[in-house]
Amino acid sequence: MSTSSNNELWLISAPGESTPLETWDRLQQTTQNLSVNSKFNIPDLKVGTLDQLVGLSDDLAKLDTAAEQTTRKLVQYFSEVLEEERNKLQENLVIGNTRFKRTKLFQR
């Protein structure tokens, strides 16, 4: 980052040399009379590239929709099977320790 006399801050990305230290040294040598530079390290993504992250996000949205549709279908089947004993339906709508109301599962 650099700062000018009117307190502007710039965040730049420089083409990489063989190591980050070489890139930093080249930047320092080139701009030492023009600015005060500070390092701003950005950690690597844990999933690889940004494209992979976007792909995983898209996949997650599709899987979330599929899981919700499956859950709604299961509630519908339970409701049909327990037709005469609908009061037991609520007992079967438990995920972990959380009970769900049938109306919540059918709301959009």
CSV table of N, CA and C in Angstrom, one decimal:
chain,number,residue,atom,x,y,z
A,1,MET,N,0.9,-1.2,0.0
A,1,MET,CA,0.0,0.0,0.0
A,1,MET,C,0.9,1.2,0.0
A,2,SER,N,0.4,2.2,-0.6
A,2,SER,CA,1.2,3.5,-0.6
A,2,SER,C,0.3,4.6,-0.2
A,3,THR,N,0.9,5.7,0.2
A,3,THR,CA,0.2,6.9,0.6
A,3,THR,C,0.8,8.1,0.0
A,4,SER,N,0.0,9.0,-0.5
A,4,SER,CA,0.5,10.2,-1.1
A,4,SER,C,0.3,11.3,-0.1
A,5,SER,N,0.7,12.5,-0.5
A,5,SER,CA,0.7,13.7,0.5
A,5,SER,C,-0.7,14.0,0.9
A,6,ASN,N,-1.7,13.7,0.1
A,6,ASN,CA,-3.1,14.0,0.5
A,6,ASN,C,-3.8,12.8,1.1
A,7,ASN,N,-3.0,11.9,1.7
A,7,ASN,CA,-3.5,10.8,2.5
A,7,ASN,C,-4.3,9.7,1.7
A,8,GLU,N,-4.0,9.6,0.4
A,8,GLU,CA,-4.7,8.5,-0.3
A,8,GLU,C,-4.0,7.2,0.0
A,9,LEU,N,-4.8,6.2,0.0
A,9,LEU,CA,-4.3,4.8,0.2
A,9,LEU,C,-4.5,4.0,-1.1
A,10,TRP,N,-3.6,3.3,-1.6
A,10,TRP,CA,-3.7,2.5,-2.8
A,10,TRP,C,-3.4,1.1,-2.4
A,11,LEU,N,-4.2,0.2,-2.9
A,11,LEU,CA,-4.0,-1.3,-2.7
A,11,LEU,C,-3.7,-1.8,-4.1
A,12,ILE,N,-2.5,-2.3,-4.3
A,12,ILE,CA,-2.1,-2.8,-5.7
A,12,ILE,C,-1.8,-4.2,-5.6
A,13,SER,N,-1.9,-4.8,-6.8
A,13,SER,CA,-1.4,-6.2,-7.0
A,13,SER,C,-0.3,-6.2,-8.1
A,14,ALA,N,0.8,-6.7,-7.8
A,14,ALA,CA,1.9,-6.7,-8.7
A,14,ALA,C,2.2,-8.1,-9.3
A,15,PRO,N,2.6,-8.1,-10.6
A,15,PRO,CA,2.9,-9.4,-11.2
A,15,PRO,C,4.0,-10.1,-10.4
A,16,GLY,N,3.8,-11.4,-10.2
A,16,GLY,CA,4.7,-12.1,-9.3
A,16,GLY,C,6.1,-12.5,-10.0
A,17,GLU,N,7.1,-12.3,-9.2
A,17,GLU,CA,8.4,-12.9,-9.6
A,17,GLU,C,8.4,-14.3,-9.1
A,18,SER,N,9.6,-14.9,-9.0
A,18,SER,CA,9.6,-16.3,-8.6
A,18,SER,C,9.3,-16.5,-7.2
A,19,THR,N,9.4,-15.5,-6.3
A,19,THR,CA,9.0,-15.5,-4.9
A,19,THR,C,8.3,-14.2,-4.6
A,20,PRO,N,7.5,-14.2,-3.5
A,20,PRO,CA,6.8,-13.0,-3.1
A,20,PRO,C,7.9,-12.0,-2.6
A,21,LEU,N,8.9,-12.4,-2.0
A,21,LEU,CA,10.0,-11.5,-1.5
A,21,LEU,C,10.6,-10.8,-2.7
A,22,GLU,N,10.9,-11.5,-3.8
A,22,GLU,CA,11.5,-10.8,-5.0
A,22,GLU,C,10.5,-9.8,-5.5
A,23,THR,N,9.2,-10.1,-5.6
A,23,THR,CA,8.3,-9.1,-6.0
A,23,THR,C,8.3,-7.9,-5.1
A,24,TRP,N,8.3,-8.1,-3.8
A,24,TRP,CA,8.3,-7.0,-2.9
A,24,TRP,C,9.6,-6.1,-3.1
A,25,ASP,N,10.7,-6.7,-3.2
A,25,ASP,CA,12.0,-6.0,-3.4
A,25,ASP,C,11.9,-5.2,-4.7
A,26,ARG,N,11.4,-5.7,-5.8
A,26,ARG,CA,11.3,-5.0,-7.0
A,26,ARG,C,10.4,-3.8,-6.9
A,27,LEU,N,9.3,-4.0,-6.2
A,27,LEU,CA,8.3,-2.9,-6.0
A,27,LEU,C,8.9,-1.8,-5.2
A,28,GLN,N,9.6,-2.2,-4.1
A,28,GLN,CA,10.3,-1.2,-3.2
A,28,GLN,C,11.3,-0.4,-4.0
A,29,GLN,N,12.1,-1.1,-4.8
A,29,GLN,CA,13.2,-0.4,-5.6
A,29,GLN,C,12.6,0.6,-6.6
A,30,THR,N,11.5,0.2,-7.2
A,30,THR,CA,10.8,1.0,-8.2
A,30,THR,C,10.1,2.2,-7.6
A,31,THR,N,9.5,2.1,-6.5
A,31,THR,CA,8.7,3.2,-5.9
A,31,THR,C,9.2,3.8,-4.7
A,32,GLN,N,10.4,3.5,-4.3
A,32,GLN,CA,10.9,4.0,-3.0
A,32,GLN,C,10.9,5.6,-2.9
A,33,ASN,N,11.1,6.3,-4.0
A,33,ASN,CA,11.1,7.7,-3.9
A,33,ASN,C,9.7,8.3,-4.1
A,34,LEU,N,8.7,7.5,-4.4
A,34,LEU,CA,7.4,8.0,-4.7
A,34,LEU,C,6.3,7.7,-3.6
A,35,SER,N,6.6,6.7,-2.8
A,35,SER,CA,5.6,6.3,-1.8
A,35,SER,C,6.2,5.5,-0.6
A,36,VAL,N,5.4,5.3,0.4
A,36,VAL,CA,5.7,4.5,1.5
A,36,VAL,C,4.9,3.2,1.4
A,37,ASN,N,5.6,2.1,1.2
A,37,ASN,CA,4.9,0.8,1.0
A,37,ASN,C,4.8,0.0,2.2
A,38,SER,N,3.7,-0.7,2.3
A,38,SER,CA,3.5,-1.7,3.4
A,38,SER,C,3.0,-3.0,2.8
A,39,LYS,N,3.4,-4.1,3.4
A,39,LYS,CA,2.9,-5.4,3.0
A,39,LYS,C,1.5,-5.6,3.4
A,40,PHE,N,0.7,-6.2,2.6
A,40,PHE,CA,-0.7,-6.6,2.9
A,40,PHE,C,-0.9,-8.0,2.4
A,41,ASN,N,-0.6,-9.0,3.3
A,41,ASN,CA,-0.7,-10.4,2.9
A,41,ASN,C,-2.1,-10.9,2.8
A,42,ILE,N,-2.4,-11.6,1.8
A,42,ILE,CA,-3.8,-12.2,1.6
A,42,ILE,C,-3.6,-13.7,1.6
A,43,PRO,N,-4.2,-14.4,2.5
A,43,PRO,CA,-4.0,-15.9,2.6
A,43,PRO,C,-4.6,-16.6,1.3
A,44,ASP,N,-4.1,-17.8,1.0
A,44,ASP,CA,-4.6,-18.6,0.0
A,44,ASP,C,-6.0,-19.0,0.3
A,45,LEU,N,-6.8,-19.2,-0.7
A,45,LEU,CA,-8.1,-19.8,-0.5
A,45,LEU,C,-8.0,-21.3,-0.1
A,46,LYS,N,-8.8,-21.7,0.8
A,46,LYS,CA,-8.7,-23.1,1.3
A,46,LYS,C,-9.3,-24.1,0.2
A,47,VAL,N,-10.0,-23.6,-0.7
A,47,VAL,CA,-10.6,-24.5,-1.7
A,47,VAL,C,-9.9,-24.5,-3.1
A,48,GLY,N,-8.8,-23.8,-3.2
A,48,GLY,CA,-8.1,-23.7,-4.5
A,48,GLY,C,-8.3,-22.4,-5.1
A,49,THR,N,-9.0,-22.3,-6.2
A,49,THR,CA,-9.2,-21.1,-7.0
A,49,THR,C,-10.5,-20.5,-6.7
A,50,LEU,N,-10.7,-19.2,-7.1
A,50,LEU,CA,-12.0,-18.6,-7.0
A,50,LEU,C,-13.0,-19.3,-7.9
A,51,ASP,N,-12.6,-19.8,-9.0
A,51,ASP,CA,-13.6,-20.5,-9.9
A,51,ASP,C,-14.1,-21.7,-9.2
A,52,GLN,N,-13.2,-22.4,-8.5
A,52,GLN,CA,-13.6,-23.6,-7.8
A,52,GLN,C,-14.6,-23.3,-6.6
A,53,LEU,N,-14.3,-22.1,-6.0
A,53,LEU,CA,-15.2,-21.7,-4.9
A,53,LEU,C,-16.6,-21.3,-5.4
A,54,VAL,N,-16.6,-20.7,-6.6
A,54,VAL,CA,-17.9,-20.3,-7.2
A,54,VAL,C,-18.7,-21.6,-7.6
A,55,GLY,N,-17.9,-22.6,-8.2
A,55,GLY,CA,-18.5,-23.8,-8.6
A,55,GLY,C,-19.1,-24.6,-7.4
A,56,LEU,N,-18.3,-24.6,-6.3
A,56,LEU,CA,-18.8,-25.3,-5.0
A,56,LEU,C,-20.1,-24.6,-4.5
A,57,SER,N,-20.1,-23.2,-4.6
A,57,SER,CA,-21.3,-22.5,-4.2
A,57,SER,C,-22.5,-22.8,-5.0
A,58,ASP,N,-22.3,-22.9,-6.3
A,58,ASP,CA,-23.4,-23.3,-7.2
A,58,ASP,C,-23.9,-24.7,-6.9
A,59,ASP,N,-23.0,-25.7,-6.6
A,59,ASP,CA,-23.3,-27.0,-6.3
A,59,ASP,C,-24.1,-27.1,-5.0
A,60,LEU,N,-23.7,-26.3,-4.0
A,60,LEU,CA,-24.3,-26.3,-2.7
A,60,LEU,C,-25.8,-25.8,-2.8
A,61,ALA,N,-26.0,-24.8,-3.7
A,61,ALA,CA,-27.4,-24.3,-3.9
A,61,ALA,C,-28.2,-25.4,-4.5
A,62,LYS,N,-27.7,-26.1,-5.4
A,62,LYS,CA,-28.5,-27.2,-6.1
A,62,LYS,C,-28.8,-28.3,-5.0
A,63,LEU,N,-27.8,-28.7,-4.3
A,63,LEU,CA,-28.0,-29.7,-3.3
A,63,LEU,C,-28.9,-29.3,-2.2
A,64,ASP,N,-28.9,-28.0,-1.8
A,64,ASP,CA,-29.8,-27.5,-0.8
A,64,ASP,C,-31.2,-27.6,-1.3
A,65,THR,N,-31.5,-27.2,-2.5
A,65,THR,CA,-32.8,-27.3,-3.1
A,65,THR,C,-33.3,-28.8,-3.2
A,66,ALA,N,-32.4,-29.7,-3.6
A,66,ALA,CA,-32.7,-31.1,-3.7
A,66,ALA,C,-33.1,-31.7,-2.3
A,67,ALA,N,-32.3,-31.3,-1.3
A,67,ALA,CA,-32.5,-31.8,0.1
A,67,ALA,C,-33.9,-31.2,0.6
A,68,GLU,N,-34.1,-30.0,0.3
A,68,GLU,CA,-35.4,-29.4,0.8
A,68,GLU,C,-36.6,-30.1,0.1
A,69,GLN,N,-36.5,-30.4,-1.2
A,69,GLN,CA,-37.6,-31.1,-1.9
A,69,GLN,C,-37.8,-32.5,-1.3
A,70,THR,N,-36.7,-33.2,-1.1
A,70,THR,CA,-36.8,-34.5,-0.5
A,70,THR,C,-37.4,-34.5,0.9
A,71,THR,N,-37.0,-33.5,1.7
A,71,THR,CA,-37.6,-33.4,3.0
A,71,THR,C,-39.1,-33.1,2.9
A,72,ARG,N,-39.5,-32.2,2.1
A,72,ARG,CA,-40.9,-31.9,1.9
A,72,ARG,C,-41.7,-33.2,1.4
A,73,LYS,N,-41.1,-34.0,0.5
A,73,LYS,CA,-41.7,-35.2,0.0
A,73,LYS,C,-41.9,-36.2,1.2
A,74,LEU,N,-40.9,-36.3,2.0
A,74,LEU,CA,-40.9,-37.2,3.2
A,74,LEU,C,-42.0,-36.8,4.1
A,75,VAL,N,-42.2,-35.5,4.4
A,75,VAL,CA,-43.2,-35.1,5.3
A,75,VAL,C,-44.6,-35.4,4.7
A,76,GLN,N,-44.7,-35.2,3.3
A,76,GLN,CA,-46.0,-35.6,2.7
A,76,GLN,C,-46.3,-37.1,2.8
A,77,TYR,N,-45.3,-37.9,2.6
A,77,TYR,CA,-45.5,-39.4,2.7
A,77,TYR,C,-45.8,-39.7,4.2
A,78,PHE,N,-45.1,-39.2,5.1
A,78,PHE,CA,-45.5,-39.4,6.6
A,78,PHE,C,-46.9,-39.0,6.8
A,79,SER,N,-47.3,-37.9,6.3
A,79,SER,CA,-48.7,-37.4,6.5
A,79,SER,C,-49.7,-38.4,5.9
A,80,GLU,N,-49.4,-38.9,4.7
A,80,GLU,CA,-50.3,-39.9,4.1
A,80,GLU,C,-50.3,-41.2,4.8
A,81,VAL,N,-49.2,-41.7,5.3
A,81,VAL,CA,-49.1,-43.0,6.0
A,81,VAL,C,-49.8,-42.9,7.4
A,82,LEU,N,-49.6,-41.8,8.0
A,82,LEU,CA,-50.2,-41.6,9.4
A,82,LEU,C,-51.6,-40.9,9.3
A,83,GLU,N,-52.3,-41.1,8.2
A,83,GLU,CA,-53.5,-40.4,8.0
A,83,GLU,C,-54.5,-40.4,9.2
A,84,GLU,N,-54.7,-41.6,9.8
A,84,GLU,CA,-55.6,-41.7,10.9
A,84,GLU,C,-55.0,-41.3,12.2
A,85,GLU,N,-53.7,-41.2,12.3
A,85,GLU,CA,-53.0,-40.8,13.5
A,85,GLU,C,-52.1,-39.6,13.3
A,86,ARG,N,-52.7,-38.6,12.7
A,86,ARG,CA,-52.0,-37.4,12.4
A,86,ARG,C,-51.3,-36.7,13.6
A,87,ASN,N,-51.8,-37.0,14.8
A,87,ASN,CA,-51.1,-36.4,16.0
A,87,ASN,C,-49.7,-37.0,16.1
A,88,LYS,N,-49.4,-38.2,15.5
A,88,LYS,CA,-48.1,-38.7,15.6
A,88,LYS,C,-47.1,-38.1,14.6
A,89,LEU,N,-47.7,-37.4,13.6
A,89,LEU,CA,-46.9,-36.8,12.6
A,89,LEU,C,-45.8,-35.9,13.2
A,90,GLN,N,-46.2,-35.1,14.2
A,90,GLN,CA,-45.3,-34.1,14.8
A,90,GLN,C,-44.2,-34.9,15.5
A,91,GLU,N,-44.4,-36.0,16.1
A,91,GLU,CA,-43.4,-36.8,16.7
A,91,GLU,C,-42.3,-37.3,15.8
A,92,ASN,N,-42.7,-37.5,14.5
A,92,ASN,CA,-41.8,-37.9,13.5
A,92,ASN,C,-41.0,-36.8,12.8
A,93,LEU,N,-41.4,-35.6,13.0
A,93,LEU,CA,-40.7,-34.5,12.4
A,93,LEU,C,-39.7,-33.9,13.3
A,94,VAL,N,-38.6,-34.7,13.5
A,94,VAL,CA,-37.5,-34.3,14.4
A,94,VAL,C,-36.2,-34.5,13.6
A,95,ILE,N,-35.4,-33.5,13.6
A,95,ILE,CA,-34.0,-33.6,13.0
A,95,ILE,C,-33.1,-33.2,14.1
A,96,GLY,N,-32.2,-34.2,14.5
A,96,GLY,CA,-31.4,-33.9,15.7
A,96,GLY,C,-32.3,-33.8,16.9
A,97,ASN,N,-32.2,-32.7,17.6
A,97,ASN,CA,-33.1,-32.5,18.8
A,97,ASN,C,-34.2,-31.4,18.5
A,98,THR,N,-34.3,-31.0,17.2
A,98,THR,CA,-35.1,-29.9,16.8
A,98,THR,C,-36.4,-30.5,16.2
A,99,ARG,N,-37.5,-30.0,16.7
A,99,ARG,CA,-38.8,-30.4,16.2
A,99,ARG,C,-39.3,-29.3,15.2
A,100,PHE,N,-39.9,-29.8,14.1
A,100,PHE,CA,-40.4,-28.9,13.1
A,100,PHE,C,-41.9,-29.0,13.0
A,101,LYS,N,-42.5,-27.8,12.8
A,101,LYS,CA,-44.0,-27.9,12.5
A,101,LYS,C,-44.2,-28.1,11.1
A,102,ARG,N,-45.2,-28.9,10.8
A,102,ARG,CA,-45.5,-29.2,9.4
A,102,ARG,C,-45.6,-28.0,8.5
A,103,THR,N,-46.3,-26.9,9.1
A,103,THR,CA,-46.5,-25.7,8.3
A,103,THR,C,-45.2,-25.1,7.9
A,104,LYS,N,-44.2,-25.1,8.7
A,104,LYS,CA,-42.9,-24.5,8.4
A,104,LYS,C,-42.2,-25.2,7.2
A,105,LEU,N,-42.4,-26.5,7.1
A,105,LEU,CA,-41.8,-27.2,6.0
A,105,LEU,C,-42.5,-27.0,4.7
A,106,PHE,N,-43.8,-26.5,4.7
A,106,PHE,CA,-44.5,-26.2,3.5
A,106,PHE,C,-44.5,-24.8,3.1
A,107,GLN,N,-43.9,-23.9,3.9
A,107,GLN,CA,-43.9,-22.5,3.6
A,107,GLN,C,-42.8,-22.2,2.6
A,108,ARG,N,-42.9,-21.2,1.8
A,108,ARG,CA,-41.9,-20.8,0.9
A,108,ARG,C,-41.6,-19.4,1.1
